[in-house]
Each structure stands twice: as structure tokens, then as C-alpha cells.
Amino acid sequence: MRTLLLKASNSAFLARQARRRRFVRATVRRFLPGEALEDVVAASEALRARDIPVCWTRLGEYVSTPGEVDEVVAAYRAAIHAAAGAGLDLQLSVKPTQLGLGFDPDLCRRATVALVRDAGACGMPVWLDMEAHPTVEATLELAEAARRALPDSAPGAGVCLQAYLHRTPEDLERMLEADVRVRLVKGAYREPAEVALQDRREVDEAFRALAGRLMEASARGTVDGSGGLRHVLGSHDVELLSTLPGLLPGGGEEAASPAAPVEIQMLYGIRTGFWDELAAGPVPFRVLVSWGEHWYPWFMRRLAERPSNLRFLVRGLLPGGG
Ligand code: FDA
């Protein structure tokens, strides 16, 4: 089922169909407060009232013209100003193929550095999402270029690394060496066995080992550069996170460190029952909230992570469903 859903995530035909169906849009709302910037602002203000800061991402990927890149950059600039106006504690997250990586890597580098600088001027760091494996090397180079373009005091930039890729242990050392912050996740794409682990238990083990390495590097005080931006563990696997020392409430003597060196992040709408506890816990906690019209491939990846989410879609099809 996971493979089927990830295959379907690449279908332009299904994307058009999904956007037209009310019951699909109703299900998407579980993971997305709305398509408009005002929706993400309102959701973020509600989270702030619960002491939960946010990271914003505008959905969309694999754009193919410079005009679309300009549009994406303009949308992020509008978001930066809206967040600054609302006084939100904000990070941004952006997909490199949304900034042109797929058709013009130079344009993408210029757009990324410009965005990182603009966000930095308002005190907001920028994360580069990690997409399918052919983009990994170019994304790491982008992250290094963004890091070099900024002074140590700037809020800076970081990059997502996927635990399922065989290459990630080396990439992690390379990013630590370059003083680039890392957001570690398990990985959301359908990847072949040549490049990625296929067994979920093996992916969990890889995540645990890499998270341990990241925490060890953080504990050596590397939160000074990049404007104090912390490394991130992006996961809803509370059971796995609870096996790492000092991350969750009641997690042992390391728990109360005020200079907690890593942050936990989760996606909007997922494992919400843990959020208040995490927000009051020993390490900072943040929620990544998305907005925008181009939600179809991203939504399909959320379904693939937990195929039982399909039941919400099925419920929407029934009489009286959303
Ligand atoms: P796992 O999939 O094992 O889930 C653990 C538990 O969480 C499940 O048992 C379930 O209860 C709950 N859960 C997880 N996903 C759910 C869902 N969709 N719906 C309902 N419940 C769910 N990936 C990537 O390739 N590139 C990237 O740039 C990013 N960026 C990113 C940022 C942040 C902040 C997060 C949290 C995640 C990402 N991801 C990502 C996605 C990541 O790779 C991964 O697919 C998901 O986080 C799911 O993996 P978990 O670690 O949550 O574990």
C-alpha cells in the first residue's frame, strides 16, 4: 500500500482529480490549516497561545520556470513579513526543487541565498527540505553555500537529512564539519534498495544511531554558530524518541538542561495529543505548518506514512462524511 500511495503521489492526473473532490480536501485539512497565508498565521497564533512555536513551509515542488521561482520567493517574502507583523517565533522550510533546482541549479542557489538572507534579516532561520535521492548532493551543496553566505551571528540555515539513505552517516559528518545545522528525519520518498534501507525497523535503528551522533555533537557546544540555531529531530515516533536520553519529560537527569542542544519538530495534525507535554518538556518543541495550493504529492506522502489515514478519506465518501 505504501508503495502504491507513493507512486500515486507522482501522478498529475490524480493531483487534478484530488483537488476537485470535497472529501479529499476535507481530509487534507487534518494536516493543513488551509491553503491561504492567513490560515497558517491563524493556526500559528493558536499554537503560540499553547507555547508552541512554528516552522512554515509553502507546499509545491519541481517548478520548471524562472517565473515560478520568483512567485515562490515572493510568497515566502510575504510570509516573512506576515510572521514578523504577528510577532511569531518562526522558522521557514523550503524545497530546493521549489526554487528551481530541477532546471537551473545556479538560479536555485541565488534564490536560496537571497531567501536565507531576507529571512535572517527578520531573525528567521531557513531549513532546506531533502527530496528524492537524485537531489541530495545538490541540496547539501546549497546548504553549504547558504552557510558560507551568512555571518556566524545570523539565524542561519540548515538542511534535512534522511536516516533511510545509506549515504547519510557520511553526509551528517560532512554537515557537522561545515557547521551546517541538521534536521534529521526518517525519510518520506519511495527509494530503491541501492540507495535506501527498505525495512522500517532498520530505518528506525539508523535514525536512533544518527540522532545519538547529532546529540553528542550538540552536547559539545556547537550551538554557538548559526545564530544559536539547534539541530532538529523531526519525528512523531515518541516511542523511539523516549529511548534517547533527556529528550522527553521525565527523561532522566539530563532532562532539565536549560541549554538543551536539540529541538524536536512534528508536522501539523500528527500526534497532537503529545504536543502540550512536549512543549513543556526538557528540549524545545516546534510544529511545522504548511500552506499553499499544491498539496497533493505532500498529502500522498502523509497517507503513505500511515496508510490507516485512508480511513478518513473513506469516511468522507460516506453519507454525512466531510
Ligand atoms: P513513523 O513513520 O514510524 O511514525 C511514528 C508514529 O507517528 C506512527 O506510528 C504514527 O502514530 C505517527 N505518524 C507518523 N506519520 C503519520 C501520518 N502521516 N499520519 C498520522 N500519524 C502519523 N521527509 C523527507 O523525506 N524530507 C524532509 O525534508 C522532511 N521534513 C520533515 C520535517 C519534519 C519537521 C518532520 C516531522 C518530518 C519531515 N519529513 C521529511 C517526513 C519524515 O521523513 C517521515 O516521513 C515522517 O516524519 C514519518 O516518520 P516518523 O519519524 O514520524 O516515524
Short mmCIF file of C-alpha atoms and ligand atoms in Angstrom, two decimals:
data_model
loop_
_atom_site.label_atom_id
_atom_site.label_comp_id
_atom_site.label_asym_id
_atom_site.label_seq_id
_atom_site.Cartn_x
_atom_site.Cartn_y
_atom_site.Cartn_z
CA MET A 1 0.00 0.00 0.00
CA ARG A 2 2.82 2.42 0.92
CA THR A 3 4.47 1.86 -2.47
CA LEU A 4 1.16 2.36 -4.27
CA LEU A 5 0.48 5.64 -2.46
CA LEU A 6 3.99 6.92 -3.16
CA LYS A 7 3.63 6.00 -6.86
CA ALA A 8 0.28 7.80 -6.96
CA SER A 9 1.95 10.89 -5.43
CA ASN A 10 3.69 11.48 -8.80
CA SER A 11 0.50 11.44 -10.89
CA ALA A 12 -0.55 14.81 -12.36
CA PHE A 13 -3.92 13.31 -13.33
CA LEU A 14 -4.69 12.19 -9.77
CA ALA A 15 -3.50 15.56 -8.45
CA ARG A 16 -6.10 17.33 -10.63
CA GLN A 17 -8.82 14.91 -9.57
CA ALA A 18 -7.97 15.17 -5.86
CA ARG A 19 -8.12 18.97 -5.85
CA ARG A 20 -11.67 18.84 -7.23
CA ARG A 21 -13.06 16.40 -4.62
CA ARG A 22 -14.52 17.90 -1.49
CA PHE A 23 -13.98 14.77 0.58
CA VAL A 24 -10.25 14.79 -0.28
CA ARG A 25 -9.95 18.47 0.62
CA ALA A 26 -11.72 17.78 3.92
CA THR A 27 -9.19 15.05 4.73
CA VAL A 28 -6.26 17.29 3.76
CA ARG A 29 -7.46 19.76 6.41
CA ARG A 30 -6.32 17.31 9.08
CA PHE A 31 -2.73 18.11 8.09
CA LEU A 32 -3.06 21.63 6.67
CA PRO A 33 -4.93 24.51 8.35
CA GLY A 34 -5.73 25.96 4.91
CA GLU A 35 -4.33 26.96 1.54
CA ALA A 36 -4.01 30.72 2.30
CA LEU A 37 -1.31 32.55 4.24
CA GLU A 38 -3.97 33.88 6.64
CA ASP A 39 -4.82 30.27 7.53
CA VAL A 40 -1.25 29.47 8.55
CA VAL A 41 -1.00 32.74 10.52
CA ALA A 42 -4.22 31.97 12.43
CA ALA A 43 -3.10 28.37 13.17
CA SER A 44 0.30 29.65 14.34
CA GLU A 45 -1.26 32.20 16.66
CA ALA A 46 -3.40 29.44 18.18
CA LEU A 47 -0.26 27.34 18.69
CA ARG A 48 1.60 30.28 20.21
CA ALA A 49 -1.16 30.51 22.82
CA ARG A 50 -0.07 26.97 23.79
CA ASP A 51 3.63 27.99 23.83
CA ILE A 52 4.31 26.06 20.63
CA PRO A 53 6.44 27.91 18.05
CA VAL A 54 6.20 27.08 14.36
CA CYS A 55 8.08 26.43 11.16
CA TRP A 56 6.26 27.27 7.90
CA THR A 57 6.51 25.60 4.55
CA ARG A 58 4.71 26.59 1.36
CA LEU A 59 3.72 23.47 -0.50
CA GLY A 60 4.95 22.95 -4.04
CA GLU A 61 7.87 21.18 -5.71
CA TYR A 62 9.61 20.64 -9.05
CA VAL A 63 8.77 24.03 -10.55
CA SER A 64 10.02 24.41 -14.13
CA THR A 65 10.27 28.13 -14.98
CA PRO A 66 12.09 31.18 -13.53
CA GLY A 67 8.69 32.89 -13.21
CA GLU A 68 7.51 30.17 -10.82
CA VAL A 69 10.68 30.55 -8.74
CA ASP A 70 10.01 34.31 -8.49
CA GLU A 71 6.48 33.54 -7.37
CA VAL A 72 7.70 31.15 -4.66
CA VAL A 73 10.28 33.65 -3.38
CA ALA A 74 7.63 36.40 -3.32
CA ALA A 75 5.26 34.12 -1.39
CA TYR A 76 7.97 33.39 1.20
CA ARG A 77 8.78 37.11 1.48
CA ALA A 78 5.10 37.84 2.12
CA ALA A 79 5.14 35.09 4.75
CA ILE A 80 8.23 36.56 6.44
CA HIS A 81 6.52 39.95 6.70
CA ALA A 82 3.24 38.45 7.91
CA ALA A 83 5.06 36.48 10.61
CA ALA A 84 7.15 39.48 11.65
CA GLY A 85 3.95 41.57 11.83
CA ALA A 86 2.28 38.95 14.02
CA GLY A 87 5.43 38.69 16.18
CA LEU A 88 5.73 34.95 15.65
CA ASP A 89 8.77 32.86 16.59
CA LEU A 90 9.22 31.41 13.11
CA GLN A 91 11.48 29.18 11.08
CA LEU A 92 10.95 28.50 7.36
CA SER A 93 11.36 25.29 5.43
CA VAL A 94 11.72 25.19 1.66
CA LYS A 95 12.11 22.52 -1.00
CA PRO A 96 15.08 23.14 -3.33
CA THR A 97 13.10 21.99 -6.40
CA GLN A 98 10.58 24.69 -5.49
CA LEU A 99 13.41 27.20 -6.00
CA GLY A 100 14.43 25.79 -9.37
CA LEU A 101 16.92 23.01 -8.51
CA GLY A 102 15.31 20.76 -11.15
CA PHE A 103 16.03 23.06 -14.09
CA ASP A 104 18.60 25.74 -13.13
CA PRO A 105 20.88 25.00 -10.13
CA ASP A 106 22.52 28.45 -10.35
CA LEU A 107 19.19 30.24 -10.18
CA CYS A 108 18.25 27.96 -7.28
CA ARG A 109 21.45 28.84 -5.40
CA ARG A 110 20.88 32.58 -5.89
CA ALA A 111 17.23 32.31 -4.84
CA THR A 112 18.11 30.20 -1.78
CA VAL A 113 20.85 32.53 -0.56
CA ALA A 114 18.60 35.58 -1.12
CA LEU A 115 15.76 33.95 0.81
CA VAL A 116 18.05 32.89 3.66
CA ARG A 117 19.37 36.48 3.89
CA ASP A 118 15.88 38.03 3.83
CA ALA A 119 14.58 35.65 6.47
CA GLY A 120 17.76 36.14 8.52
CA ALA A 121 17.25 39.92 8.50
CA CYS A 122 13.95 39.27 10.34
CA GLY A 123 15.58 36.78 12.72
CA MET A 124 14.23 33.67 10.99
CA PRO A 125 16.35 30.65 10.08
CA VAL A 126 15.62 28.62 6.93
CA TRP A 127 15.70 24.83 6.56
CA LEU A 128 16.22 23.12 3.22
CA ASP A 129 13.96 20.09 2.90
CA MET A 130 15.51 16.93 1.48
CA GLU A 131 13.67 15.47 -1.50
CA ALA A 132 14.18 12.35 -3.63
CA HIS A 133 17.73 10.92 -3.75
CA PRO A 134 18.90 12.40 -7.10
CA THR A 135 18.69 15.86 -5.47
CA VAL A 136 20.70 15.04 -2.32
CA GLU A 137 24.19 16.11 -3.41
CA ALA A 138 22.96 19.40 -4.90
CA THR A 139 20.90 20.11 -1.75
CA LEU A 140 23.93 19.59 0.51
CA GLU A 141 25.95 21.95 -1.70
CA LEU A 142 23.15 24.52 -1.43
CA ALA A 143 23.19 24.22 2.36
CA GLU A 144 26.98 24.72 2.40
CA ALA A 145 26.66 27.76 0.09
CA ALA A 146 23.94 29.27 2.31
CA ARG A 147 26.10 28.71 5.40
CA ARG A 148 29.12 30.38 3.78
CA ALA A 149 26.99 33.35 2.70
CA LEU A 150 25.99 34.17 6.27
CA PRO A 151 27.89 35.50 9.28
CA ASP A 152 28.01 33.30 12.41
CA SER A 153 25.60 35.61 14.21
CA ALA A 154 22.85 35.26 11.56
CA PRO A 155 19.96 32.90 12.34
CA GLY A 156 21.30 30.79 9.50
CA ALA A 157 20.24 27.82 7.53
CA GLY A 158 20.10 24.08 7.99
CA VAL A 159 19.40 21.01 5.93
CA CYS A 160 17.23 17.96 6.35
CA LEU A 161 18.94 14.54 6.26
CA GLN A 162 17.06 11.27 5.78
CA ALA A 163 18.03 8.33 8.01
CA TYR A 164 16.92 5.76 5.41
CA LEU A 165 19.66 6.70 2.91
CA HIS A 166 22.84 4.60 3.01
CA ARG A 167 24.93 7.74 2.46
CA THR A 168 23.54 9.74 5.41
CA PRO A 169 26.13 8.84 8.11
CA GLU A 170 28.83 10.39 5.86
CA ASP A 171 26.63 13.35 4.96
CA LEU A 172 25.98 14.01 8.63
CA GLU A 173 29.73 14.21 9.36
CA ARG A 174 30.17 16.48 6.34
CA MET A 175 27.43 18.86 7.53
CA LEU A 176 28.80 18.92 11.08
CA GLU A 177 32.23 19.70 9.68
CA ALA A 178 30.77 22.57 7.61
CA ASP A 179 28.88 23.86 10.68
CA VAL A 180 25.54 23.39 8.91
CA ARG A 181 22.60 22.60 11.19
CA VAL A 182 20.83 19.29 10.55
CA ARG A 183 17.17 18.30 10.80
CA LEU A 184 17.16 14.52 10.94
CA VAL A 185 14.07 12.63 9.68
CA LYS A 186 13.41 9.03 8.69
CA GLY A 187 12.66 9.87 5.01
CA ALA A 188 9.37 10.09 3.11
CA TYR A 189 10.07 9.08 -0.51
CA ARG A 190 9.98 5.77 -2.39
CA GLU A 191 13.66 4.95 -2.87
CA PRO A 192 15.36 1.88 -4.38
CA ALA A 193 17.33 -0.60 -2.25
CA GLU A 194 20.62 0.56 -3.85
CA VAL A 195 20.29 3.91 -2.08
CA ALA A 196 18.00 3.36 0.91
CA LEU A 197 17.09 0.91 3.66
CA GLN A 198 13.77 -0.79 2.91
CA ASP A 199 12.94 -2.34 6.29
CA ARG A 200 11.19 0.01 8.72
CA ARG A 201 12.97 -1.47 11.75
CA GLU A 202 16.32 -0.87 10.07
CA VAL A 203 15.28 2.72 9.33
CA ASP A 204 14.35 3.18 13.00
CA GLU A 205 17.75 1.84 14.07
CA ALA A 206 19.54 4.14 11.63
CA PHE A 207 17.53 7.12 12.93
CA ARG A 208 18.37 6.22 16.52
CA ALA A 209 22.11 5.95 15.78
CA LEU A 210 22.22 9.20 13.78
CA ALA A 211 20.15 11.04 16.41
CA GLY A 212 22.65 9.85 19.03
CA ARG A 213 25.52 11.23 16.95
CA LEU A 214 23.72 14.55 16.46
CA MET A 215 23.03 14.86 20.18
CA GLU A 216 26.64 14.05 21.01
CA ALA A 217 27.84 16.75 18.56
CA SER A 218 25.33 19.23 20.05
CA ALA A 219 26.45 18.45 23.58
CA ARG A 220 29.94 19.62 22.62
CA GLY A 221 28.51 23.12 22.44
CA THR A 222 28.14 23.59 18.71
CA VAL A 223 25.04 25.77 19.11
CA ASP A 224 27.15 28.94 19.06
CA GLY A 225 27.43 29.49 15.29
CA SER A 226 24.38 29.86 13.03
CA GLY A 227 22.79 32.33 15.44
CA GLY A 228 22.20 29.58 18.01
CA LEU A 229 20.02 27.51 15.67
CA ARG A 230 19.70 23.98 17.08
CA HIS A 231 19.91 20.65 15.34
CA VAL A 232 16.46 19.08 14.98
CA LEU A 233 14.95 15.63 15.31
CA GLY A 234 11.89 15.67 13.03
CA SER A 235 9.80 12.69 14.06
CA HIS A 236 6.46 11.67 15.55
CA ASP A 237 7.95 8.46 16.87
CA VAL A 238 7.55 9.35 20.53
CA GLU A 239 8.36 5.75 21.48
CA LEU A 240 11.72 5.94 19.71
CA LEU A 241 12.48 9.47 20.97
CA SER A 242 11.82 8.30 24.53
CA THR A 243 14.74 5.87 24.22
CA LEU A 244 17.14 8.79 23.67
CA PRO A 245 18.36 10.41 26.90
CA GLY A 246 16.89 13.67 28.13
CA LEU A 247 14.52 14.41 25.26
CA LEU A 248 11.09 13.79 26.74
CA PRO A 249 9.51 14.89 30.02
CA GLY A 250 10.71 12.66 32.85
CA GLY A 251 13.62 11.50 30.70
CA GLY A 252 16.36 11.36 33.32
CA GLU A 253 18.87 13.67 34.94
CA GLU A 254 19.96 15.35 31.68
CA ALA A 255 16.37 16.41 31.22
CA ALA A 256 16.47 19.84 32.83
CA SER A 257 19.42 21.31 30.90
CA PRO A 258 18.49 24.93 30.01
CA ALA A 259 20.88 24.93 27.04
CA ALA A 260 19.08 21.96 25.50
CA PRO A 261 21.04 21.38 22.34
CA VAL A 262 18.46 19.76 20.06
CA GLU A 263 14.87 20.54 19.17
CA ILE A 264 12.01 18.15 18.38
CA GLN A 265 9.74 19.03 15.48
CA MET A 266 6.50 17.43 14.31
CA LEU A 267 4.13 18.05 11.41
CA TYR A 268 0.83 19.86 11.95
CA GLY A 269 -2.03 17.47 12.72
CA ILE A 270 0.11 14.47 13.71
CA ARG A 271 0.28 13.06 17.26
CA THR A 272 -1.32 16.23 18.58
CA GLY A 273 -2.09 14.57 21.91
CA PHE A 274 1.62 14.76 22.83
CA TRP A 275 2.18 18.39 21.89
CA ASP A 276 1.42 20.17 25.17
CA GLU A 277 3.57 17.71 27.09
CA LEU A 278 6.42 18.13 24.59
CA ALA A 279 6.10 21.94 24.72
CA ALA A 280 6.61 21.77 28.49
CA GLY A 281 9.42 19.23 28.14
CA PRO A 282 13.20 19.48 28.52
CA VAL A 283 14.03 20.33 24.88
CA PRO A 284 12.37 22.89 22.63
CA PHE A 285 9.45 21.64 20.55
CA ARG A 286 8.11 23.16 17.31
CA VAL A 287 5.39 22.31 14.80
CA LEU A 288 5.86 22.53 11.05
CA VAL A 289 2.75 24.04 9.45
CA SER A 290 2.15 24.03 5.69
CA TRP A 291 0.08 26.18 3.40
CA GLY A 292 -0.48 26.54 -0.33
CA GLU A 293 -2.48 25.01 -3.14
CA HIS A 294 -0.02 22.38 -4.31
CA TRP A 295 -0.67 19.92 -1.52
CA TYR A 296 -1.33 16.74 -3.50
CA PRO A 297 2.14 14.97 -3.56
CA TRP A 298 2.86 16.08 0.00
CA PHE A 299 -0.56 14.80 1.18
CA MET A 300 0.05 11.44 -0.53
CA ARG A 301 3.34 11.10 1.36
CA ARG A 302 1.43 11.73 4.63
CA LEU A 303 -1.00 8.96 3.66
CA ALA A 304 1.87 6.64 2.79
CA GLU A 305 3.48 7.19 6.20
CA ARG A 306 0.36 5.82 7.80
CA PRO A 307 -1.97 4.10 5.32
CA SER A 308 -4.67 3.86 8.02
CA ASN A 309 -5.15 7.62 7.31
CA LEU A 310 -7.06 6.36 4.27
CA ARG A 311 -9.97 5.67 6.60
CA PHE A 312 -10.54 9.45 6.87
CA LEU A 313 -10.88 9.58 3.09
CA VAL A 314 -13.28 6.63 3.11
CA ARG A 315 -15.34 8.24 5.88
CA GLY A 316 -15.59 11.39 3.76
CA LEU A 317 -17.14 9.32 0.97
CA LEU A 318 -19.93 8.01 3.20
CA PRO A 319 -23.25 9.88 3.52
CA GLY A 320 -22.78 12.70 6.04
CA GLY A 321 -18.96 12.49 5.64
CA GLY A 322 -16.85 15.67 5.10
P1 FDA B 1 6.92 6.73 11.88
O1 FDA B 1 6.57 6.85 10.44
O2 FDA B 1 7.46 5.44 12.37
O3 FDA B 1 5.74 7.23 12.75
C1 FDA B 1 5.71 7.12 14.17
C2 FDA B 1 4.27 7.31 14.61
O4 FDA B 1 3.85 8.65 14.30
C3 FDA B 1 3.28 6.42 13.86
O5 FDA B 1 3.14 5.18 14.49
C4 FDA B 1 2.03 7.27 13.90
O6 FDA B 1 1.40 7.13 15.16
C5 FDA B 1 2.53 8.67 13.78
N1 FDA B 1 2.56 9.13 12.38
C6 FDA B 1 3.65 9.28 11.59
N2 FDA B 1 3.30 9.77 10.38
C7 FDA B 1 1.96 9.93 10.41
C8 FDA B 1 0.99 10.41 9.47
N3 FDA B 1 1.35 10.83 8.25
N4 FDA B 1 -0.30 10.44 9.85
C9 FDA B 1 -0.69 10.05 11.09
N5 FDA B 1 0.18 9.58 12.02
C10 FDA B 1 1.47 9.53 11.69
N6 FDA B 1 10.87 13.75 4.98
C11 FDA B 1 11.71 13.93 3.94
O7 FDA B 1 11.98 13.00 3.20
N7 FDA B 1 12.27 15.16 3.71
C12 FDA B 1 12.04 16.23 4.52
O8 FDA B 1 12.55 17.33 4.28
C13 FDA B 1 11.18 16.04 5.65
N8 FDA B 1 10.95 17.06 6.53
C14 FDA B 1 10.25 16.79 7.69
C15 FDA B 1 10.18 17.78 8.69
C16 FDA B 1 9.57 17.49 9.91
C17 FDA B 1 9.51 18.55 10.98
C18 FDA B 1 9.00 16.19 10.14
C19 FDA B 1 8.34 15.87 11.44
C20 FDA B 1 9.06 15.24 9.15
C21 FDA B 1 9.67 15.51 7.92
N9 FDA B 1 9.76 14.57 6.91
C22 FDA B 1 10.60 14.78 5.84
C23 FDA B 1 8.94 13.32 6.99
C24 FDA B 1 9.74 12.17 7.59
O9 FDA B 1 10.72 11.71 6.69
C25 FDA B 1 8.82 10.96 7.88
O10 FDA B 1 8.23 10.51 6.69
C26 FDA B 1 7.70 11.27 8.87
O11 FDA B 1 8.14 12.11 9.90
C27 FDA B 1 7.18 9.95 9.49
O12 FDA B 1 8.20 9.34 10.20
P2 FDA B 1 8.26 9.32 11.84
O13 FDA B 1 9.63 9.64 12.26
O14 FDA B 1 7.19 10.18 12.36
O15 FDA B 1 8.08 7.80 12.23
#
